Amino acid sequence: MNLETITKAKSFGFSDKQIANLAGKSEQEIREFRRQNDLLPSYRLVDTCAAEFEAYTPYYYSSYDRGDDEIRASETRKVMILGGGPNRIGQGIEFDYCCVHASFALKETGIETIMVNSNPETVSTDYDTSDKLFFEPLTLEDVLNIYHREKCWGAIVQFGGQTPLNLAIGLQENGVNIIGTSPRSIEIAEDRKLFAAMLTKLDIPQPENGLAVNEEEALAASKKVGYPVLVRPSFVLGGRAMQIVYSDSELREYMRYAVEASPERPVLVDKFLEDATEVDVDCICDVGHFDNPEEGTIVIGGMLEHIEFAGVHSGDAAMVLPPHTLSKETIETIRSYTHAMARELRVIGLMNVQYAVKDGVVYVLEVNPRASRTVPFTSKTIGVPLAKMAARVMAGAKLIDLSFTEEIWPDYWAIKESVFPFNRFQGQDILLSPEMKSTGEVMGLDADLGTAYAKSQMAANAPLPLEGKVFISVNKSDKSQIADLAKQFSDLGFELICTEGTARVIQEAGMEVREVRKLAEGRPNSLDLLKNGEIQLVINTPSGQAPRADEVKIRTTAVYSRVPIMTTLSSAKAAASAIAALKKNGYQVKPIQEYH
């Protein structure tokens, strides 16, 4: 290898990985060659005062152009916090919240915080959040350069979502002290085979599943577990390219065009549990600080029951805290499984578990030994800053010393609802799926569950109407339940408008319905009524995997007309109970502090 050539390549911005690929070497070999030849980046301060005044804000960026290194040296114990990198769907602001809280908590204990993040729009990159900020990409090379240059004591990978978690093993192999849950435990949770072995050992059920690196293996796995199956690539953000598949032809299409599979990145094939209730659990643990895994404290911060049935990404689903339909036995089973897995993984800090409950059986879907996107919501609901506390635990504190050893079950309801950008993307169908689409979230708090849901809808979407007309059009499988739902809206004083099939079911149940034409049958139809402002609420469940064009038009027109739309029966039922609560009691507003 030629030092002059590599020096020039680094000054042009080539990464070690790119150079290794061009030179036929490994990334590690290029890294060692640079170190042996003292070819290291220097760090420059961003001049936030445009040279008019002395800049005190320590924003750094790296450069391979030979020049002064402007890093301000210090002998304080330092912890590096890895952020989530650029904001994109699936890697949201919730993780930035966790990084910020970690920085605040560690600074309070006298530890110098080094933030590594590359998004200037996040709070973690504000000048007064951390002691030093490095505007650098979240890659193994860049993180290692900063870690060794700053002589950090440890690094936190739990708070930036999936991006830093994927770096954990590589960082540890290069001498980085990963504080908190060990990279080995992270690997057990992330690796499908190791994870399945752990669940078998603990006698915890999970949906039948398989792995596939090509089309034939995917077909064999789906035959073993039976359709429908949930297919997804491994190591992705926000459920990207995750899909529910119902047939061999759909699976072939998915494997050929949707993903790139390899032995290093196999496709996961899981049995999809239709009509199951999904539950997210956030907990905090200090088990790894003790030699005996039976010692230590595990506290569940919150159990969040999804309003939509399983199949909607947890980042998109509306959730209720505490659970509103789960039995005491189911809640106790979830608690028991969570404690068992936290002890087996010897978790230090935060852990998120996703469960599915079907026919009284609790299945584990996945475990993330890191902060989840529900941590800010859970923390605000129970009045305990879980991310701050987790940072203290990762730095060596024990939960008993932090006086947090008991679960907090609020005596009020908190609803998390997601915010979607559908009105920005004309023609984009608004149906939710296993692939995350939301760009934010809101919170509704109240002593009454219906009112809390109504508040969340006011904040996230168009507010729910108290009167008017509701358009109902559901698929065949939902028709058996639609009469009861229609009666709820009829009793609330709404006029029912339906297309022929749905109208017949409701009429047979003894209710009055105004029948309208389907889009292909002429005018006036539901689209005309929406555009004329004659419909105040839409309930439209999809007819199948490939929604009909007229369904998509109805849903998108509802979004552009700012008419609330429910695409699942569960969310429609929640809307009915919310409207009933508003009509009966109205609603009041009070600060979140009063709930605590």
XYZ file of C-alpha atoms in Angstrom, residues 138-485:
348
model
C -22.275 7.293 12.404
C -19.769 4.876 10.876
C -17.293 2.566 12.561
C -14.337 4.531 11.182
C -15.499 7.975 12.264
C -16.659 6.864 15.712
C -13.379 5.066 16.424
C -11.343 8.110 15.338
C -13.193 10.335 17.812
C -13.225 7.779 20.632
C -9.456 7.264 20.548
C -8.675 10.948 19.926
C -10.742 12.004 22.961
C -9.538 9.055 25.102
C -13.114 8.304 26.149
C -13.839 6.045 29.109
C -16.920 4.543 27.492
C -19.514 4.799 24.745
C -23.323 4.542 24.798
C -24.990 2.819 21.836
C -28.443 2.331 23.396
C -29.956 5.738 22.684
C -29.594 6.337 18.942
C -31.890 3.589 17.660
C -30.761 0.841 15.299
C -27.901 2.802 13.676
C -25.422 2.822 16.605
C -26.643 -0.595 17.790
C -25.399 -2.082 14.512
C -21.926 -0.708 15.340
C -21.710 -2.262 18.824
C -19.787 -5.456 17.974
C -17.296 -3.654 15.692
C -16.666 -0.973 18.294
C -16.012 -3.516 21.040
C -13.639 -5.478 18.789
C -11.655 -2.250 18.342
C -11.226 -1.584 22.045
C -14.251 0.589 22.768
C -15.768 0.175 26.237
C -19.506 -0.192 25.496
C -21.191 0.783 28.744
C -24.599 -0.660 29.516
C -25.879 -3.924 28.062
C -23.017 -5.944 26.560
C -22.639 -6.261 22.771
C -22.924 -10.037 23.225
C -26.407 -9.625 24.721
C -27.298 -7.210 21.916
C -26.199 -9.865 19.419
C -28.385 -12.529 21.089
C -31.418 -10.258 20.779
C -30.625 -9.299 17.151
C -29.565 -12.727 15.821
C -32.670 -14.809 15.042
C -31.092 -18.204 15.863
C -29.534 -17.065 19.142
C -32.771 -15.321 20.114
C -34.881 -18.434 19.397
C -32.483 -20.548 21.496
C -32.856 -18.121 24.412
C -36.673 -18.233 24.231
C -36.617 -22.056 24.096
C -34.417 -22.114 27.202
C -36.817 -19.761 29.035
C -39.912 -21.624 27.715
C -41.335 -18.438 26.183
C -43.443 -18.845 23.001
C -42.754 -16.986 19.775
C -44.540 -17.216 16.409
C -43.206 -19.971 14.161
C -40.454 -18.578 11.967
C -37.679 -19.283 9.542
C -34.729 -17.681 7.728
C -34.149 -17.381 4.001
C -31.271 -16.180 1.839
C -32.983 -16.966 -1.479
C -36.386 -17.548 -3.049
C -36.410 -21.346 -2.539
C -35.592 -21.062 1.163
C -38.286 -18.411 1.615
C -40.905 -20.667 0.001
C -39.814 -23.596 2.176
C -39.991 -21.462 5.342
C -43.456 -20.134 4.478
C -44.679 -23.677 3.774
C -43.421 -24.735 7.202
C -45.082 -21.915 9.157
C -48.159 -21.454 6.919
C -49.593 -18.301 5.331
C -49.980 -15.458 6.081
C -46.331 -14.714 6.874
C -44.539 -11.518 7.836
C -41.337 -11.113 5.801
C -38.637 -8.568 6.486
C -34.927 -7.987 5.940
C -32.632 -8.106 8.954
C -30.897 -5.034 10.418
C -33.244 -2.371 9.012
C -34.763 0.855 10.298
C -38.450 1.392 10.835
C -39.590 -1.907 9.342
C -38.331 -0.925 5.886
C -39.425 -3.468 3.246
C -41.454 -5.368 5.837
C -44.567 -6.963 4.333
C -47.402 -9.372 5.119
C -47.532 -12.041 2.412
C -50.483 -14.332 1.682
C -49.317 -16.562 -1.215
C -46.339 -18.123 -3.007
C -46.656 -15.659 -5.898
C -46.518 -12.639 -3.541
C -43.505 -14.161 -1.764
C -41.652 -14.739 -5.045
C -42.328 -11.135 -6.037
C -41.019 -9.939 -2.656
C -37.814 -11.982 -2.789
C -37.063 -10.966 -6.387
C -37.693 -7.257 -6.243
C -38.146 -5.980 -2.672
C -34.999 -7.126 -0.886
C -31.403 -8.121 -1.357
C -30.826 -11.283 0.684
C -27.487 -12.847 1.603
C -26.085 -15.157 4.320
C -25.025 -12.004 6.215
C -28.451 -10.393 5.823
C -31.097 -13.126 5.623
C -34.808 -12.447 5.221
C -36.871 -13.255 8.304
C -40.069 -15.246 7.710
C -42.505 -15.176 10.647
C -45.989 -16.586 11.050
C -48.301 -13.559 11.043
C -50.802 -13.630 13.907
C -53.984 -12.158 12.420
C -56.274 -10.194 14.754
C -53.753 -10.408 17.610
C -53.355 -7.580 20.119
C -49.860 -6.115 20.144
C -48.193 -4.816 23.317
C -45.003 -2.777 23.726
C -43.117 -2.932 27.027
C -40.381 -0.518 28.107
C -38.316 -1.499 31.129
C -35.164 -0.389 32.915
C -32.701 -2.793 34.546
C -29.390 -2.951 36.414
C -29.033 -6.770 36.415
C -25.673 -6.721 34.615
C -24.033 -4.900 37.524
C -24.355 -8.034 39.692
C -22.458 -11.342 39.493
C -25.652 -13.271 40.216
C -28.317 -12.646 37.514
C -31.031 -13.235 40.127
C -29.902 -10.041 41.838
C -30.516 -6.547 40.610
C -33.690 -4.598 39.892
C -36.025 -4.682 36.879
C -38.762 -2.066 36.652
C -41.338 -1.977 33.869
C -41.792 1.663 32.928
C -44.930 1.022 30.900
C -47.023 -1.557 29.061
C -48.525 0.013 25.950
C -51.416 -1.779 24.291
C -51.832 -1.091 20.573
C -55.254 0.066 19.406
C -54.714 -1.319 15.896
C -54.380 -5.094 15.556
C -50.962 -6.668 14.955
C -49.483 -5.856 11.557
C -49.082 -2.099 12.048
C -45.520 -0.950 12.824
C -45.142 0.061 16.469
C -43.920 3.489 15.337
C -47.263 4.042 13.547
C -49.712 2.368 15.919
C -51.921 4.249 18.356
C -51.236 2.963 21.890
C -52.895 3.041 25.295
C -51.050 3.177 28.612
C -51.972 1.393 30.854
C -53.456 -1.539 28.856
C -57.232 -1.251 28.490
C -58.413 -4.729 27.396
C -55.748 -7.156 28.685
C -56.658 -9.522 31.521
C -54.737 -9.579 34.815
C -53.365 -13.020 33.871
C -52.061 -11.726 30.537
C -50.445 -8.688 32.192
C -48.767 -10.933 34.764
C -47.490 -13.248 31.996
C -46.041 -10.267 30.102
C -44.375 -9.053 33.298
C -42.927 -12.507 34.009
C -41.549 -12.943 30.463
C -40.023 -9.433 30.505
C -38.213 -10.076 33.797
C -36.951 -13.483 32.622
C -35.485 -12.085 29.375
C -33.925 -9.056 31.107
C -32.152 -11.357 33.554
C -31.027 -13.769 30.820
C -29.627 -10.892 28.728
C -28.178 -9.229 31.865
C -29.522 -5.880 30.737
C -28.030 -2.635 32.022
C -30.194 0.321 31.044
C -33.285 0.177 28.841
C -34.967 -2.735 27.084
C -38.033 -2.810 24.815
C -40.092 -5.942 24.155
C -42.874 -6.362 21.601
C -45.543 -8.967 22.323
C -48.588 -10.294 20.469
C -51.536 -11.696 22.421
C -53.838 -14.097 20.547
C -56.443 -16.459 22.061
C -54.993 -15.906 25.525
C -51.440 -16.874 24.509
C -48.626 -14.301 24.847
C -46.009 -14.481 22.061
C -42.715 -12.581 21.979
C -42.177 -10.839 18.637
C -38.837 -9.154 19.306
C -36.581 -7.766 22.017
C -34.526 -4.583 21.646
C -31.901 -4.099 24.393
C -31.945 -0.339 23.812
C -34.142 2.721 24.140
C -37.263 2.464 22.011
C -39.257 5.195 20.282
C -41.904 4.880 23.052
C -39.519 5.918 25.865
C -40.372 9.669 25.714
C -44.113 8.914 25.755
C -43.779 6.430 28.625
C -41.557 8.812 30.613
C -43.993 11.716 30.262
C -46.917 9.473 31.204
C -45.453 8.106 34.450
C -43.457 11.225 35.368
C -40.081 9.431 35.471
C -37.267 10.375 33.038
C -36.357 6.818 32.018
C -33.586 7.826 29.595
C -31.872 9.974 32.235
C -32.133 7.179 34.768
C -30.845 4.613 32.270
C -27.775 6.762 31.526
C -26.997 6.909 35.249
C -27.407 3.117 35.485
C -25.108 2.553 32.494
C -22.481 4.746 34.167
C -22.553 2.461 37.237
C -25.485 3.548 39.430
C -28.029 1.051 40.761
C -31.775 1.564 40.613
C -32.159 1.110 44.364
C -29.788 4.069 44.876
C -31.878 6.102 42.405
C -35.044 5.243 44.406
C -36.795 3.665 41.436
C -37.699 0.061 42.214
C -41.503 -0.097 41.793
C -43.742 0.047 38.724
C -45.927 3.116 38.333
C -49.461 2.413 37.062
C -51.169 5.728 36.338
C -54.787 6.227 37.424
C -55.489 8.074 34.157
C -55.222 7.164 30.479
C -52.488 8.180 28.058
C -52.956 7.697 24.302
C -50.072 7.866 21.845
C -51.183 8.728 18.318
C -48.950 9.049 15.271
C -48.722 11.945 12.828
C -48.424 11.151 9.126
C -47.295 13.247 6.137
C -49.919 11.873 3.726
C -51.204 15.313 2.723
C -47.702 16.061 1.356
C -47.687 13.073 -0.981
C -50.573 13.262 -3.401
C -51.985 9.877 -4.377
C -50.125 7.994 -1.607
C -52.457 5.482 0.076
C -52.804 6.086 3.798
C -53.140 2.442 4.855
C -50.820 1.473 7.698
C -48.585 -1.576 7.368
C -45.536 -3.234 8.982
C -43.375 -0.572 7.283
C -43.214 2.637 9.306
C -44.676 5.793 7.717
C -45.187 8.273 10.567
C -43.074 11.381 11.085
C -44.101 12.305 14.633
C -46.446 11.566 17.499
C -48.798 13.265 19.957
C -50.218 12.459 23.365
C -53.732 12.601 24.809
C -54.178 12.473 28.614
C -57.429 12.193 30.548
C -59.118 10.332 33.386
C -61.600 9.015 30.783
C -60.284 6.688 28.059
C -62.611 7.984 25.332
C -61.740 11.604 26.060
C -58.018 10.819 26.042
C -58.411 9.257 22.579
C -60.399 12.263 21.373
C -57.623 14.607 22.563
C -55.012 12.577 20.677
C -57.070 12.850 17.471
C -57.418 16.626 17.889
C -53.635 16.922 18.074
C -52.693 14.456 15.325
C -55.437 14.726 12.726
C -58.687 16.528 12.071
C -60.748 16.517 15.322
C -63.514 13.938 15.622
C -66.988 15.282 14.715
C -69.824 15.394 17.254
C -72.561 15.197 14.594
C -73.149 14.800 10.879
C -72.756 11.936 8.431
C -70.439 8.923 8.632
C -69.498 7.019 5.481
C -68.920 3.293 6.093
C -67.394 0.880 3.574
C -65.705 -2.279 4.883
C -64.266 -5.473 3.463
C -66.061 -8.828 3.544
C -64.291 -10.147 6.657
C -65.324 -7.043 8.652
C -69.005 -7.101 7.618
C -69.954 -9.445 10.484
C -68.908 -6.791 13.011
C -70.127 -3.682 11.229
C -73.748 -3.734 12.488
C -72.713 -3.180 16.125
C -70.350 -0.357 15.130
